[in-house]
Short mmCIF file of C-alpha atoms in Angstrom, two decimals:
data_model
loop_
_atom_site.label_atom_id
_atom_site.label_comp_id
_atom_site.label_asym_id
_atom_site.label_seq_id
_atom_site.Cartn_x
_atom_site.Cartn_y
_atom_site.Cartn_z
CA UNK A 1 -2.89 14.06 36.48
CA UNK A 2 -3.17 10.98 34.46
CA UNK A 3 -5.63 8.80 34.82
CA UNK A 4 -5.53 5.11 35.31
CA UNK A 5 -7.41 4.29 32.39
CA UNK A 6 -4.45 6.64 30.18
CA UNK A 7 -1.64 5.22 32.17
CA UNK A 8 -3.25 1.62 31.03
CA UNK A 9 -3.51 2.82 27.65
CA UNK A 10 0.65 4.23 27.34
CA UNK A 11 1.71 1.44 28.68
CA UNK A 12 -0.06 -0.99 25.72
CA UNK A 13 1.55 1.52 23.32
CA UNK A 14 4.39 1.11 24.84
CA UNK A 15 4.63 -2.76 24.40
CA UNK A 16 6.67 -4.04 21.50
CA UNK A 17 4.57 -5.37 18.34
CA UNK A 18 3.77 -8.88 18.86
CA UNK A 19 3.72 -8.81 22.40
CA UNK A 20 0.78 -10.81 24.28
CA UNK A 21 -1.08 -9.40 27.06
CA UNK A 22 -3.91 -10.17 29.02
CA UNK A 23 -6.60 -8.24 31.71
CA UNK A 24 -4.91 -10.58 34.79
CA UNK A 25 -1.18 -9.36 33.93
CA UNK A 26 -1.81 -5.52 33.17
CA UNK A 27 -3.91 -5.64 36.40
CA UNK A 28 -0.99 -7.21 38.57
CA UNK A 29 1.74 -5.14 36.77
CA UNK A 30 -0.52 -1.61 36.80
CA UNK A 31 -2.09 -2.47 40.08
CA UNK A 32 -5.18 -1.66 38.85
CA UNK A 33 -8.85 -3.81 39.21
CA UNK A 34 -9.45 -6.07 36.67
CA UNK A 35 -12.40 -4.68 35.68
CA UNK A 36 -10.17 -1.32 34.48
CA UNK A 37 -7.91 -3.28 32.94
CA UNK A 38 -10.31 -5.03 30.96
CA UNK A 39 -12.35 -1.68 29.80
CA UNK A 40 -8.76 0.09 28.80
CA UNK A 41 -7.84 -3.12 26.73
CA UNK A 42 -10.93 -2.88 24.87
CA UNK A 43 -10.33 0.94 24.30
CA UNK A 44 -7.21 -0.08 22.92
CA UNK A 45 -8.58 -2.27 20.14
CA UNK A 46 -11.28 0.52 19.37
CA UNK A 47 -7.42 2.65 18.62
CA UNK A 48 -6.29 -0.05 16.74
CA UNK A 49 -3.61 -0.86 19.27
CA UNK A 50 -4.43 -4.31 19.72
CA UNK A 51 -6.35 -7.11 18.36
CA UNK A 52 -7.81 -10.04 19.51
CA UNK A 53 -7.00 -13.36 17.77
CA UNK A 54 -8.92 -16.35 18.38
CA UNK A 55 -7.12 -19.46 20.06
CA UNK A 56 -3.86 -16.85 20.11
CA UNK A 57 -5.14 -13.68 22.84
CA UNK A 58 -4.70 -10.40 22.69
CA UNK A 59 -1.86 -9.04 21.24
CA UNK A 60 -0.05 -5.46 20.88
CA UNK A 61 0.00 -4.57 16.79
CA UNK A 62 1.22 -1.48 14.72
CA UNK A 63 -1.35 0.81 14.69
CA UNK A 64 -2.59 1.55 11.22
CA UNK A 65 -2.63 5.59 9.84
CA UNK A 66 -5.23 7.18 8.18
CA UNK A 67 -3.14 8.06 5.41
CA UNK A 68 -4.03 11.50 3.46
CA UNK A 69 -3.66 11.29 -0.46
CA UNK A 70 -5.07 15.20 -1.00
CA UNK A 71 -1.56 15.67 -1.59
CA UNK A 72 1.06 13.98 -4.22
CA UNK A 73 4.73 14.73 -3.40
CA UNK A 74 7.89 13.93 -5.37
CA UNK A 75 8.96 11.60 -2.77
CA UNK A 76 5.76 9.79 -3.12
CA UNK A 77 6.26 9.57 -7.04
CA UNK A 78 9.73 8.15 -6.23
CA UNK A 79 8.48 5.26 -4.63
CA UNK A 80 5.55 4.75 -7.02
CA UNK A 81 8.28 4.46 -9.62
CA UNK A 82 10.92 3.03 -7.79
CA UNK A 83 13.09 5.71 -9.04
CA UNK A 84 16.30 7.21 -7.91
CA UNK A 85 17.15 10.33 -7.05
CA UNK A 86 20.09 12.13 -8.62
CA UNK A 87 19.85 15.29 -7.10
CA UNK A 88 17.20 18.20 -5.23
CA UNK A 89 16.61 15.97 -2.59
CA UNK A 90 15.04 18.65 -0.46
CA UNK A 91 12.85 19.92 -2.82
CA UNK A 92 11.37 15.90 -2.33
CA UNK A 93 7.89 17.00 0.08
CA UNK A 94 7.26 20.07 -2.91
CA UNK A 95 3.66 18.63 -4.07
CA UNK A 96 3.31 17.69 -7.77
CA UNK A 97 0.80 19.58 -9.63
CA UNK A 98 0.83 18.22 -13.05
CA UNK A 99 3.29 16.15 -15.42
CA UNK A 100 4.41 16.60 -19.10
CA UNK A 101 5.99 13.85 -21.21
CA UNK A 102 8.81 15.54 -23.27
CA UNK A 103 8.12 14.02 -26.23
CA UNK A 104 8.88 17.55 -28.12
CA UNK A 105 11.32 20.17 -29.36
CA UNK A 106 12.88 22.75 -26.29
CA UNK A 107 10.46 25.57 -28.79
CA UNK A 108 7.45 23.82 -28.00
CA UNK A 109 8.11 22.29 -24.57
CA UNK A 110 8.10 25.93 -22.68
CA UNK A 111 4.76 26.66 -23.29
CA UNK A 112 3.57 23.98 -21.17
CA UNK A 113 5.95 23.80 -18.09
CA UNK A 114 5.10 25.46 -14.84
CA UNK A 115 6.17 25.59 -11.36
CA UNK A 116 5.42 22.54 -9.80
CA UNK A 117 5.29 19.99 -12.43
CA UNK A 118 7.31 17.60 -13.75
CA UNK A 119 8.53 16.85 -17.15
CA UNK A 120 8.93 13.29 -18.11
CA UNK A 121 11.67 13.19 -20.33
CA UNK A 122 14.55 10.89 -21.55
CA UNK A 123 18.37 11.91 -22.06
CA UNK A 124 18.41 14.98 -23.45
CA UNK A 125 20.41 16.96 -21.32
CA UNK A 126 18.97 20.90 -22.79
CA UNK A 127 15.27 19.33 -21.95
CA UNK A 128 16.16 18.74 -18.76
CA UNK A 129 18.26 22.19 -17.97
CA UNK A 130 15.34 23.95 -19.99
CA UNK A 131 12.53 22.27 -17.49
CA UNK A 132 14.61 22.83 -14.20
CA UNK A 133 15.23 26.55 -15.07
CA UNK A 134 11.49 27.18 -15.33
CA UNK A 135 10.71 25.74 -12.25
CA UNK A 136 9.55 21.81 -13.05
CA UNK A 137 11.37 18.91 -11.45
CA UNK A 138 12.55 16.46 -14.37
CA UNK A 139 12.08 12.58 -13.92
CA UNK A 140 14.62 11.05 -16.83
CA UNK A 141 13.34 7.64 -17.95
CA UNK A 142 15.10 4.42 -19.53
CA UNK A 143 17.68 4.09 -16.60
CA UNK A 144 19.66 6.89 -18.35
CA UNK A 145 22.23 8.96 -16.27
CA UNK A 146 22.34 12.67 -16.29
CA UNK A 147 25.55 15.44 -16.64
CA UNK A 148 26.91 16.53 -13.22
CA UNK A 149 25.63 19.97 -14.37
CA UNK A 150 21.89 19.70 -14.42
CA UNK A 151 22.46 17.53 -11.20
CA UNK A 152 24.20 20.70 -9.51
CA UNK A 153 21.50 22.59 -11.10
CA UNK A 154 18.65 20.72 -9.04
CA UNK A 155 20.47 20.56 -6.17
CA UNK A 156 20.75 24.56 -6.24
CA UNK A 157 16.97 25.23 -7.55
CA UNK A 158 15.96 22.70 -4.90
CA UNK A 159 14.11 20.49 -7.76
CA UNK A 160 14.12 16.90 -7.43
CA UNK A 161 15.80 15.11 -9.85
CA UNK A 162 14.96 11.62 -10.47
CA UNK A 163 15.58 8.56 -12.16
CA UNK A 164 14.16 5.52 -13.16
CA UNK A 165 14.34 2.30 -15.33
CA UNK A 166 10.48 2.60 -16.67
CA UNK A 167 9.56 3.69 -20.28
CA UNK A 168 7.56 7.16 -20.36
CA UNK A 169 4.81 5.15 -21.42
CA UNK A 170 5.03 3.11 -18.18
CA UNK A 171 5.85 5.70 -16.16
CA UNK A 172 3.19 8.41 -17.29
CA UNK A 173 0.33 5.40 -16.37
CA UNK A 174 1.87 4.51 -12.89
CA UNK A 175 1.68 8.48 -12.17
CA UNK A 176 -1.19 8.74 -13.88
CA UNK A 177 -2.93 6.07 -11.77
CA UNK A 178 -1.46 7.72 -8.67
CA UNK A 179 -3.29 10.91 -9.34
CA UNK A 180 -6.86 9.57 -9.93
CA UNK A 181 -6.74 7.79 -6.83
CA UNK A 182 -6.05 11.11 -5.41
CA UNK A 183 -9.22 12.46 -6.94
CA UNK A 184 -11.11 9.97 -5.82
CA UNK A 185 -13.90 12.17 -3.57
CA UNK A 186 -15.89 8.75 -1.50
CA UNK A 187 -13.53 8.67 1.53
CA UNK A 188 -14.75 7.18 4.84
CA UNK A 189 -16.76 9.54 7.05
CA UNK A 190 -15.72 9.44 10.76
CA UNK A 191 -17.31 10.94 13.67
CA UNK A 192 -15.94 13.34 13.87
CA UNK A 193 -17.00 15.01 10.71
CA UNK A 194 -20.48 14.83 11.63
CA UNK A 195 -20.97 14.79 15.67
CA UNK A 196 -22.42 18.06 17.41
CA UNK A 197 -19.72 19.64 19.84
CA UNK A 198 -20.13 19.71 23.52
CA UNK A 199 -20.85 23.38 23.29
CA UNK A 200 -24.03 22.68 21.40
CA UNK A 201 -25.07 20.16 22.88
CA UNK A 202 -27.78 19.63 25.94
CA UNK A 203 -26.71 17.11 28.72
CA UNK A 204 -27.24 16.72 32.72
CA UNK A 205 -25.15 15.94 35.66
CA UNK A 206 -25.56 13.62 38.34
CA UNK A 207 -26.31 16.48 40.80
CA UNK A 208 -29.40 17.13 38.73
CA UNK A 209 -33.09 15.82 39.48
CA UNK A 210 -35.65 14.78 37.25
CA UNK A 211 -37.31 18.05 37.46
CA UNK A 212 -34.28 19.37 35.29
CA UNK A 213 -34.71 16.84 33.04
CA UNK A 214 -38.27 17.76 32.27
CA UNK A 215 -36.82 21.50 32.30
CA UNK A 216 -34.72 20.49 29.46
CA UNK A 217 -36.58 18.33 27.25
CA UNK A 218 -39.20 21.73 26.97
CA UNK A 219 -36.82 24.18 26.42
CA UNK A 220 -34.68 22.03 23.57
CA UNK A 221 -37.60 19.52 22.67
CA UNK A 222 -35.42 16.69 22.84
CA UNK A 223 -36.21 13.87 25.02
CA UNK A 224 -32.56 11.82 25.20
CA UNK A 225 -29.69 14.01 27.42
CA UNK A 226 -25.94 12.22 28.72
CA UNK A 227 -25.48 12.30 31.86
CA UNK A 228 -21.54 13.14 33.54
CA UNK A 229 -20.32 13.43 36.69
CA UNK A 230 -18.10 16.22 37.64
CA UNK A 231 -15.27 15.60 35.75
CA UNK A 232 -17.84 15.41 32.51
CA UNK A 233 -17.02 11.69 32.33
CA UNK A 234 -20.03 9.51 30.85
CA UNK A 235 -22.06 7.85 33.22
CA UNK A 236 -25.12 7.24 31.65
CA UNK A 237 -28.08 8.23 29.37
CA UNK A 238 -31.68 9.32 30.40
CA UNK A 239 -34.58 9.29 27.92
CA UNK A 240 -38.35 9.89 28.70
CA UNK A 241 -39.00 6.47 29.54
CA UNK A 242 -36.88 6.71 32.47
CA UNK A 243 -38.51 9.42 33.97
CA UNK A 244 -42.28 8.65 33.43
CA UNK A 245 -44.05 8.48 37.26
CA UNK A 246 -40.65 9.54 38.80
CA UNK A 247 -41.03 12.03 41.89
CA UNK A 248 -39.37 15.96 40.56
CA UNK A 249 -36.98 15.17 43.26
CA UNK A 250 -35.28 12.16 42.44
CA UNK A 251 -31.55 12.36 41.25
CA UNK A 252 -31.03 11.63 37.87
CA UNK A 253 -28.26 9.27 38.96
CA UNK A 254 -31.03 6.59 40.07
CA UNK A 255 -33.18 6.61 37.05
CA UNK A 256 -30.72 6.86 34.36
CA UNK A 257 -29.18 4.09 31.78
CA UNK A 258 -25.69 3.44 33.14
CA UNK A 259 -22.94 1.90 30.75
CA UNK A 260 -24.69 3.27 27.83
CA UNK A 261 -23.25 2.91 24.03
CA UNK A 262 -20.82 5.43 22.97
CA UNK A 263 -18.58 6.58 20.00
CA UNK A 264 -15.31 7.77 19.38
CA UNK A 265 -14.51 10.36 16.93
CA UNK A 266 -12.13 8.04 14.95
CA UNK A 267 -14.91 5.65 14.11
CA UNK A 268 -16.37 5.20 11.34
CA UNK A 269 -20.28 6.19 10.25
CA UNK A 270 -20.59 3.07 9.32
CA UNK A 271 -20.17 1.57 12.61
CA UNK A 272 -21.97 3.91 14.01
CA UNK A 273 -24.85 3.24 11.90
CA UNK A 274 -24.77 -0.39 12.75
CA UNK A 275 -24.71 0.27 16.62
CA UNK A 276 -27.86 2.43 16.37
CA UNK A 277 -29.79 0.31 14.03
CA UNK A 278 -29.16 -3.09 15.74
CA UNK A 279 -29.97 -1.62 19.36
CA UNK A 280 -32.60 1.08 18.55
CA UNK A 281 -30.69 4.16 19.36
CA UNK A 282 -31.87 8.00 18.59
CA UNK A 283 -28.57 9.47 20.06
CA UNK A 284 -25.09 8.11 21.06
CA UNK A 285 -22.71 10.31 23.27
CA UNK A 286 -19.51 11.24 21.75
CA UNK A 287 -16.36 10.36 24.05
CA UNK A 288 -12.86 11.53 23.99
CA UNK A 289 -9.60 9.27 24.76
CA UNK A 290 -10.49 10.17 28.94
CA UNK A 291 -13.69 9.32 28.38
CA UNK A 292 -14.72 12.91 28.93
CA UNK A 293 -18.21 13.73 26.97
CA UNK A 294 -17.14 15.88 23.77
CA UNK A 295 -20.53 15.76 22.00
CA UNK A 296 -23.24 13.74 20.68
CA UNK A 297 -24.09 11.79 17.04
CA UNK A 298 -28.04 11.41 16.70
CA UNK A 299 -29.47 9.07 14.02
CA UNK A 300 -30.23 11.97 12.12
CA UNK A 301 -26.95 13.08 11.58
CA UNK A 302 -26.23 9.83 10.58
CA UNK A 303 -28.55 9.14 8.00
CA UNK A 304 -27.38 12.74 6.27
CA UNK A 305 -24.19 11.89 6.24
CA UNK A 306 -24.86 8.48 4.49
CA UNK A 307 -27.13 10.20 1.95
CA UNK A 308 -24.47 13.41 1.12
CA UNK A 309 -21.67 10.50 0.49
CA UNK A 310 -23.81 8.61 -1.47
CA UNK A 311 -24.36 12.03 -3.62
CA UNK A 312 -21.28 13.17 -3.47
CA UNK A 313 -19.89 13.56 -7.22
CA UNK A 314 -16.68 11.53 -7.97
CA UNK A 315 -13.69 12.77 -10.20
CA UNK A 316 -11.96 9.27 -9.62
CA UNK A 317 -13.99 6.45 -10.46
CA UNK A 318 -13.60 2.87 -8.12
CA UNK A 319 -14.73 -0.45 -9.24
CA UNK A 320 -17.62 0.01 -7.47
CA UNK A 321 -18.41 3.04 -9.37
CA UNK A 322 -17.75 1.46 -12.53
CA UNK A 323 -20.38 -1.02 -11.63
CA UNK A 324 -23.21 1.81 -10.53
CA UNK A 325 -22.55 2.95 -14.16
CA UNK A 326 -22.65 0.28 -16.22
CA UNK A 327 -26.07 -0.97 -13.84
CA UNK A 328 -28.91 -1.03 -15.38
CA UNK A 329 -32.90 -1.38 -13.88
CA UNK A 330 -35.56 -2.88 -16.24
CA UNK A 331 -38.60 -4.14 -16.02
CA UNK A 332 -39.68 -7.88 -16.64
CA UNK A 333 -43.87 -8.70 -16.89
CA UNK A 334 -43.26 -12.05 -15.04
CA UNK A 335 -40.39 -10.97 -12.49
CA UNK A 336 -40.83 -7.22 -12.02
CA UNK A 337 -38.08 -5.13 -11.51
CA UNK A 338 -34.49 -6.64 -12.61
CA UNK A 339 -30.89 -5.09 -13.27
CA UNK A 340 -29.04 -5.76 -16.11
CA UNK A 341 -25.04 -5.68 -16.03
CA UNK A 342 -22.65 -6.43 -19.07
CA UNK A 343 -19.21 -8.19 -18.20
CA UNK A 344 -16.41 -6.01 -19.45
CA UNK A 345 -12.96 -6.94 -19.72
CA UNK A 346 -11.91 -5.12 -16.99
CA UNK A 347 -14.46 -7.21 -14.64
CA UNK A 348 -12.96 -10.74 -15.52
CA UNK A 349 -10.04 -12.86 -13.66
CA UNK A 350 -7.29 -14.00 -15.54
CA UNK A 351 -9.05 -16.57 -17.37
CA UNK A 352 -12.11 -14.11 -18.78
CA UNK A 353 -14.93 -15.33 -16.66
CA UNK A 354 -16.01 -12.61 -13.89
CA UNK A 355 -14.57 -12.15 -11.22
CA UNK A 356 -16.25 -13.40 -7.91
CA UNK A 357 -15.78 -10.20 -6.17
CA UNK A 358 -17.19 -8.31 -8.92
CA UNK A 359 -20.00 -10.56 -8.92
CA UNK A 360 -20.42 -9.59 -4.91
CA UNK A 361 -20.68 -6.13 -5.78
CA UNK A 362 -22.72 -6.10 -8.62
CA UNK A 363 -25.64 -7.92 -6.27
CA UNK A 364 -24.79 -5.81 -3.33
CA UNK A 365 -25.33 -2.61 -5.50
CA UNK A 366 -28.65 -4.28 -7.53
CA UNK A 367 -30.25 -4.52 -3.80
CA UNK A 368 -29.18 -1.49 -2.91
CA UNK A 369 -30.86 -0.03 -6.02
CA UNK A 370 -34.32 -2.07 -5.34
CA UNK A 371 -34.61 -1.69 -1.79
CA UNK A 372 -34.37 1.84 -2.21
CA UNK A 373 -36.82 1.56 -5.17
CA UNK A 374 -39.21 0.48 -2.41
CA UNK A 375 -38.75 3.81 -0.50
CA UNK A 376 -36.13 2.46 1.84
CA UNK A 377 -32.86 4.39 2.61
CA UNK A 378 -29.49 3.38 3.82
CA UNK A 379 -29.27 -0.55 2.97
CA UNK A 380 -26.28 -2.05 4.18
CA UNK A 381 -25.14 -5.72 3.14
CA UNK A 382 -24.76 -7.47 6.80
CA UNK A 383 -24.46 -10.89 5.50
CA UNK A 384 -24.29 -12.78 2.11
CA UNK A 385 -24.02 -16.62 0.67
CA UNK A 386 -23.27 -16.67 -2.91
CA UNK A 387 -23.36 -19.71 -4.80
CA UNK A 388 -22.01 -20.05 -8.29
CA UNK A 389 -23.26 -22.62 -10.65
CA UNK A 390 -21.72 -21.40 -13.85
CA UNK A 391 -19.38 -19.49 -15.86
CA UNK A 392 -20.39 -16.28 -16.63
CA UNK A 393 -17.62 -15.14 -19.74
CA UNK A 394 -16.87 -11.75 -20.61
CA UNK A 395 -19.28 -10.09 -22.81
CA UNK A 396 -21.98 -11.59 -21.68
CA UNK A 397 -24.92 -9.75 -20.00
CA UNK A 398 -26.41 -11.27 -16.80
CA UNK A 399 -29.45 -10.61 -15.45
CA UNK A 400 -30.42 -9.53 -11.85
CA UNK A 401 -33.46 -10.13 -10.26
CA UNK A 402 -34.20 -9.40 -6.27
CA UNK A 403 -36.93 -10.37 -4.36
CA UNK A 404 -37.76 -10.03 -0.37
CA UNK A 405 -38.88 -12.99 1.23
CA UNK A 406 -39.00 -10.85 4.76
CA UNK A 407 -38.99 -7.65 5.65
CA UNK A 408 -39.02 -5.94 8.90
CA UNK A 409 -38.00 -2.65 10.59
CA UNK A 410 -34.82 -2.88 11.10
CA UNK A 411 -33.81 -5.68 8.66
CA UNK A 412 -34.91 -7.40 5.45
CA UNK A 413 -34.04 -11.16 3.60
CA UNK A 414 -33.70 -10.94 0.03
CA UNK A 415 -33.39 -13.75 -2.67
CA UNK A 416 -31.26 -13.06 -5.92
CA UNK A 417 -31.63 -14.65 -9.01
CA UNK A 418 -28.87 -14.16 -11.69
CA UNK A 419 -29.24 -15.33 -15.16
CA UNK A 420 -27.30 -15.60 -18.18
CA UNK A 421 -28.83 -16.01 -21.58
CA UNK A 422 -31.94 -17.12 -19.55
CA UNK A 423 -29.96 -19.71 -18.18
CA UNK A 424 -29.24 -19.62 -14.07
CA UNK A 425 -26.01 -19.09 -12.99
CA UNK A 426 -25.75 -17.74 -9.85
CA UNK A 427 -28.45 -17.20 -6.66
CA UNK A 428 -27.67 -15.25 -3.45
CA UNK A 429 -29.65 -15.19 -0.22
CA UNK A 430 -28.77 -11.56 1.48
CA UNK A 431 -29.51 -10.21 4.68
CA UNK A 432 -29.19 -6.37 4.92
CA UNK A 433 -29.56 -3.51 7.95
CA UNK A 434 -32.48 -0.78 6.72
CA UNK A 435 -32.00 2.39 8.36
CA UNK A 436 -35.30 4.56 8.03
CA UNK A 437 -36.39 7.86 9.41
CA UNK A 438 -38.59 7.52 12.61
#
């Protein structure tokens, strides 16, 4: 039977983009309490279904897909090189492996085709019958046209056969580009890659007493448990604090935390991380779309999962990477520790000073560096103000130097110096979110 919090939730999907809706209407339409309407809505931003605009209200938006690059298919390359296709249309979702610019005789060219790639070639028609017949799509280049031959040939092997206006050159680099993002290994950690099942994990009802808690915390050790009613929705959280002078007796249901923070397996660990730093949280219970408890995230689990990413080897580099290469730490008698970074021509805007954004990372990854320098883990940027007093041209080196003005336990205030030939040309003030082991 649905509930009235899923019946809420279809009919927001069902809504046409652009449509505005509010907690007062979806309560009179769904006859439902306010209250439920309100808590669904918000559910529905968490999925992306919504958003809420100031001065505007909440409206119904497309939902954005995690899209899933482990795979590169011919109809994928298509549209990278806004080519046509001439023929083997349903050989389109085959993925690509590798490609080979036919820049050589038919003799040489065998050796390196193989099932699955594709051979990058212009109009010579026996290149193009030799590559199909060993199992390679072909992708002609120049805008040239092909025989109605090979194109029967591809539609009978099931090979895509494509076309497009682009050198080989051009072509090659666009796919090229393609494929690296593919490789690249960083991707966003959810939830759900990192939460412990339900099966694993300890919780109480609100049928038990306080006497089971204390059952539970010395049997598993732990000392923070959900709490669901008997449909193992979330109704609260009970810690140790809760309990302490409590008759054995007394239900759980009057001594634990109701409303309690939760997660959702699509969110990020980012988020996540933020939640539990900002509000002190060990543990955060795990909810499905019905709310229904499907496992916990502790701190812990966080924290590794921050640390493996930020080990993780890459075989496609981002800017950002880029950056962590070319930073490096030094050390300065009068200012201590400082990072040096040199402007390459790949950091600059179009008039070959560098780029603002660039700038923002190469600070944001110089604190990370020294905070963790000073035995702290996990720094995340919350807030920055960057002011710019000069140009900084490429191939120059610039100079950063951090230093904490506060610190505290959950947060700390840094001031950033960045110089240029000795001369100041930028400062940043930086507040950042330290996650630590407790």
């Amino acid at each position: 039977m649905t509930t009235k919090h899923g019946k809420i939730l279809s009919y927001i999907e069902s809504l046409p983009v652009g449509e505005k809706i509010s907690v007062r209407t979806i309560a009179k339409q769904l006859d439902v309490s306010e209250g439920t309407a309100y808590r669904a809505i918000k559910d529905a931003e968490m999925k992306g279904l919504v958003s809420t605009i100031q001065r505007v209200g909440t409206i119904r938006i497309e939902k954005k897909r995690k899209e899933s690059i482990e795979n590169l298919t011919f109809s994928q390359i298509v549209n990278i090189i806004e080519g046509d296709v001439l023929g083997g249309s349903k050989g389109l979702d085959k993925v690509l492996n590798k490609f080979i610019i036919g820049a050589m005789t038919e003799d040489a060219m065998i050796r390196y085709i193989t099932k699955g790639s594709l051979m990058i070639v212009g109009n010579r028609e026996p290149a193009q019958k030799l590559a199909l017949e060993n199992g390679a799509a072909v992708l002609i280049t120049g805008g040239f046209d092909t025989s109605h031959e090979i194109v029967e040939l591809a539609d009978r092997l099931e090979l895509p056969l494509i076309k497009t206006s682009y050198d080989s050159f051009t072509v090659a680099t666009m796919i090229n580009r393609a494929m690296t993002d593919q490789l690249i290994k960083k991707e966003i950690m959810l939830t759900e890659d990192i939460y412990t099942p339900i099966e694993k994990t300890d919780y109480l009802t609100t049928e038990n007493t306080v006497m089971d808690y204390r059952r539970l915390n010395e049997k598993s050790g732990h000392m923070r448990f959900p709490v669901v009613n008997k449909q193992k929705r979330l109704v609260g959280i009970v810690t140790a604090k809760d309990v302490i002078g409590k008759p054995d007796r007394m239900s759980i249901e009057r001594v634990m935390t109701r409303n309690p923070f939760y997660a959702r397996t699509h969110m990020s660990v980012a988020s996540v991380a933020h939640t539990m730093i900002w509000d002190g949280l060990e543990v955060m219970p795990v909810l499905a779309d019905d709310l229904t408890l499907k496992g916990i995230v502790s701190r812990q689990d966080v924290m590794k999962a921050m640390q493996s990413a930020q080990r993780q080897p890459q075989m496609g580099d981002t800017i950002a990477d880029q950056i962590n290469q070319l930073l490096e730490i030094s050390e300065s008698e009068e200012n201590g520790v400082v990072y040096k970074f040199p402007v390459t021509p790949q950091m600059t805007n179009s008039v070959g000073t560098i780029s603002f954004g660039v700038l923002s990372e190469v600070i944001s990854d110089a604190v990370y560096q020294f905070l963790t320098f000073m035995d702290k883990r996990n720094a995340v940027v919350e807030q920055m103000n960057l002011h710019y007093f000069k140009m900084i041209q490429m191939g120059s080196e610039i100079v950063i130097e951090p230093k904490v003005f506060d610190m505290g336990r959950k947060s700390a205030r840094l001031d950033v110096n960045v110089y240029a030939e000795n001369i100041p040309v930028a400062k940043a003030v930086l507040v950042c979110q330290i996650m630590q082991r407790t």
